[in-house]
XYZ file of C-alpha atoms in Angstrom:
239
model
C -16.742 -17.404 -43.103
C -13.619 -19.074 -41.951
C -10.131 -17.502 -42.042
C -6.622 -18.385 -41.586
C -3.959 -15.691 -41.087
C -0.347 -16.084 -41.971
C 1.955 -13.101 -40.895
C 4.813 -12.522 -43.293
C 7.329 -13.180 -40.640
C 5.874 -16.517 -39.836
C 6.709 -18.062 -43.162
C 9.485 -20.557 -43.702
C 12.785 -18.950 -44.718
C 15.832 -20.243 -46.558
C 18.747 -18.204 -47.589
C 21.232 -20.034 -49.882
C 23.337 -16.922 -50.719
C 22.299 -16.745 -54.374
C 18.603 -17.629 -53.477
C 16.565 -15.951 -50.672
C 13.272 -17.770 -50.427
C 10.172 -17.414 -48.195
C 7.725 -20.085 -48.069
C 4.091 -19.673 -47.116
C 3.503 -23.458 -47.193
C 5.855 -26.397 -46.276
C 8.642 -26.666 -48.968
C 12.001 -28.293 -49.109
C 13.617 -28.135 -45.688
C 10.684 -26.045 -44.142
C 8.010 -28.326 -42.667
C 5.023 -27.195 -40.785
C 2.313 -29.845 -40.449
C -0.288 -27.032 -39.890
C 0.882 -25.397 -43.226
C 0.996 -27.983 -46.017
C -1.488 -26.391 -48.308
C -4.605 -24.251 -48.606
C -7.080 -26.364 -50.506
C -5.445 -27.172 -53.833
C -2.866 -24.251 -53.324
C 0.252 -26.282 -52.515
C 3.227 -23.864 -52.890
C 3.512 -20.060 -52.568
C 7.262 -19.138 -52.566
C 8.465 -15.547 -52.594
C 11.961 -15.834 -54.260
C 14.841 -13.361 -54.864
C 17.745 -14.811 -57.143
C 21.005 -13.205 -57.613
C 22.267 -12.101 -61.109
C 23.215 -14.838 -63.457
C 22.051 -17.555 -60.800
C 18.915 -19.625 -60.657
C 17.377 -23.209 -60.743
C 19.068 -25.536 -63.173
C 17.203 -28.170 -65.166
C 15.006 -30.211 -62.826
C 11.874 -32.405 -63.263
C 8.157 -31.818 -62.417
C 5.024 -33.897 -62.932
C 1.343 -33.593 -62.241
C 1.410 -29.929 -60.931
C 0.234 -26.679 -62.284
C 3.250 -24.240 -61.939
C 2.713 -20.495 -62.149
C 5.529 -17.828 -62.111
C 4.928 -14.131 -61.491
C 7.906 -11.802 -61.666
C 7.769 -8.789 -59.387
C 11.088 -7.236 -60.400
C 13.546 -8.093 -63.053
C 13.577 -10.968 -65.683
C 13.520 -14.791 -65.573
C 15.069 -16.831 -68.335
C 13.058 -20.052 -68.947
C 13.893 -23.230 -70.827
C 12.112 -26.568 -70.873
C 12.105 -30.097 -72.405
C 9.072 -29.009 -74.693
C 11.480 -26.741 -76.510
C 10.248 -23.550 -75.042
C 12.892 -20.712 -74.449
C 12.380 -17.091 -73.488
C 12.252 -14.316 -70.922
C 9.366 -13.654 -68.462
C 9.510 -10.091 -67.155
C 7.650 -8.057 -64.592
C 4.158 -7.509 -65.700
C 3.844 -10.975 -67.157
C 2.637 -14.463 -65.890
C 3.812 -17.878 -66.901
C 2.201 -21.266 -66.324
C 3.291 -24.746 -67.039
C 1.119 -27.856 -66.702
C 3.739 -30.431 -65.816
C 1.411 -33.345 -66.441
C 3.191 -36.629 -67.574
C 6.572 -34.800 -66.856
C 8.731 -32.072 -67.846
C 12.298 -30.717 -67.241
C 12.771 -27.109 -66.886
C 15.240 -24.285 -65.761
C 14.565 -20.973 -64.371
C 17.445 -18.434 -64.200
C 18.006 -14.745 -63.594
C 18.333 -13.265 -67.078
C 20.495 -10.492 -65.828
C 23.929 -10.411 -64.347
C 23.771 -7.108 -62.521
C 20.427 -7.095 -60.670
C 18.379 -9.711 -58.677
C 15.073 -11.059 -59.875
C 12.195 -11.332 -57.582
C 9.197 -13.560 -58.286
C 6.340 -15.539 -56.975
C 6.329 -19.180 -57.680
C 2.956 -20.951 -57.074
C 2.018 -24.629 -57.253
C -1.616 -25.773 -57.654
C -2.707 -29.528 -57.549
C -4.439 -30.356 -60.957
C -7.861 -31.759 -61.398
C -6.674 -34.371 -63.747
C -3.257 -36.192 -63.860
C -1.000 -37.352 -66.550
C -2.173 -34.470 -68.897
C 0.160 -33.632 -71.931
C 2.532 -30.966 -70.650
C 2.035 -27.416 -71.839
C 3.413 -24.018 -71.421
C 1.845 -20.463 -71.668
C 3.084 -16.952 -71.060
C 1.122 -13.743 -71.088
C 1.444 -10.032 -70.520
C -0.986 -9.036 -67.721
C -0.075 -5.611 -66.468
C -1.570 -3.752 -69.522
C -5.050 -5.038 -68.562
C -4.954 -4.313 -64.868
C -7.253 -1.604 -63.879
C -6.880 0.531 -60.704
C -9.264 -0.362 -57.851
C -10.625 -3.383 -59.628
C -9.805 -7.215 -59.666
C -8.187 -8.248 -62.932
C -8.501 -11.902 -63.769
C -4.995 -13.450 -64.647
C -5.820 -16.992 -64.497
C -8.799 -19.250 -64.932
C -9.841 -22.768 -65.982
C -10.819 -21.600 -69.393
C -8.473 -21.335 -72.279
C -10.794 -18.690 -73.905
C -11.003 -16.497 -70.778
C -8.719 -13.650 -69.689
C -5.236 -14.466 -68.631
C -3.597 -17.901 -68.572
C -5.480 -21.253 -67.841
C -4.707 -24.184 -65.785
C -6.222 -27.757 -65.225
C -8.156 -26.740 -62.098
C -11.231 -24.615 -61.087
C -9.134 -21.857 -59.922
C -9.223 -18.128 -60.600
C -6.457 -15.733 -59.841
C -6.902 -11.899 -59.832
C -4.333 -9.118 -59.429
C -5.693 -6.002 -57.646
C -3.880 -2.602 -57.602
C -5.984 -0.576 -55.190
C -5.314 3.051 -53.880
C -5.641 3.938 -50.252
C -9.333 3.932 -48.996
C -10.779 1.983 -51.870
C -12.673 -1.269 -51.325
C -14.424 -3.768 -53.481
C -16.541 -6.971 -52.907
C -15.052 -10.299 -54.232
C -17.704 -13.008 -55.217
C -16.338 -16.566 -55.550
C -16.795 -18.343 -58.838
C -17.586 -21.730 -57.450
C -19.241 -23.274 -54.334
C -16.547 -25.163 -52.363
C -13.678 -22.818 -53.293
C -11.857 -20.569 -50.975
C -9.466 -17.581 -51.663
C -5.946 -17.089 -50.581
C -5.118 -13.353 -50.438
C -1.362 -12.344 -50.550
C -0.443 -8.738 -50.193
C 2.513 -8.198 -52.511
C 2.842 -4.489 -51.250
C 0.876 -1.991 -49.224
C -1.612 -2.783 -46.464
C -5.155 -3.941 -46.752
C -7.922 -5.269 -44.549
C -10.663 -8.099 -44.839
C -13.237 -7.754 -42.104
C -11.378 -6.982 -38.844
C -8.032 -8.645 -40.130
C -5.451 -6.110 -41.156
C -2.984 -7.481 -43.767
C 0.563 -5.988 -44.069
C 3.086 -6.433 -46.880
C 3.649 -10.157 -47.642
C 0.960 -11.268 -45.233
C -1.504 -13.936 -46.308
C -4.988 -14.738 -45.476
C -7.038 -17.763 -46.394
C -10.796 -17.368 -46.642
C -13.290 -20.236 -47.027
C -16.981 -21.204 -46.350
C -18.286 -18.025 -47.914
C -19.335 -16.843 -51.246
C -18.121 -13.320 -50.919
C -16.044 -10.909 -48.919
C -14.860 -7.172 -49.043
C -11.185 -6.214 -49.542
C -10.185 -2.624 -48.403
C -6.907 -0.970 -49.124
C -5.567 0.994 -46.138
C -2.547 2.010 -48.274
C -1.830 1.977 -52.017
C -1.510 -1.754 -52.474
C -0.894 -4.589 -54.984
C -2.744 -7.824 -53.898
C -2.958 -11.267 -55.461
C -6.180 -13.173 -54.875
C -5.991 -17.030 -55.550
C -9.313 -18.681 -55.617
C -8.979 -22.458 -55.387
C -11.020 -25.583 -54.612
C -10.832 -26.475 -50.901
C -11.254 -30.140 -51.600
C -8.200 -31.996 -52.735
C -8.424 -34.146 -55.992
C -9.171 -37.716 -55.106
C-alpha cells in the first residue's frame, strides 16, 4: 500500500476577503509541482464565502465538477437554464463537457456558506453538459460508508463520467470499517471534514488528507466522532 499525507496546514491558502479558500492541490495562484492531482482527482477546494458574495458567471469545459455544502446554502445558475439552491446535506455535480457557463453565490446575506468544490478529470471529452443535484444526508448511516457518487446513473447518489466512487462516512469514536476498492488501478483520497481518524499508523486530524493507492482495501478508524469523505478515483490520467 502506498500513501501520501497532506496535513491541513500544508494546503495552499488564499484569502480574498469575501472568499477564504484552502487548496489541497495546485489551483489559481497556488502552485506546487508535487501537488497537481491525485490520479484523476484534480481539485479539492475548501471554501468559505461571505454573505451575498460568490463566483460570478464563468466558463468550464471537460471537467466533472462536484460541490458539497458543509454549512449554509449555495445559489446556482448556469447556461443550461438550471437555477436553484444547494444546501447542507446535498451534493451537486456538473459535467462541463463541451462547455458551460455557471455562477455560484452565497444564497444568504447574513451568514457565510462553507463548501467543498471538487474537480475530477472525465473519462471522455466533449460530452453533452449536464447538471444533477441530490439530497444525501437522509441516506447516510452512522459507522458505515454511504455512496454519494458513482459512474452509474442508476446507482446511489449522483453520477459522473469517470470510474469514481465517493462515500461519506459519519463515524463515532472507536469505530472502524474496512473499505474495499471498486476497481483495480484506483486509489482513494480520504479527507477528514471534522474529527480525527486513523489509517494504519497515520493519524488524520480535521481537514487532513491521505491518498492511498496500490491496494485493494484498507481500514479506517475513527479516533473521535468524525465526518469523512472518501474519493475513489482512477490513478491513471485519461489519454
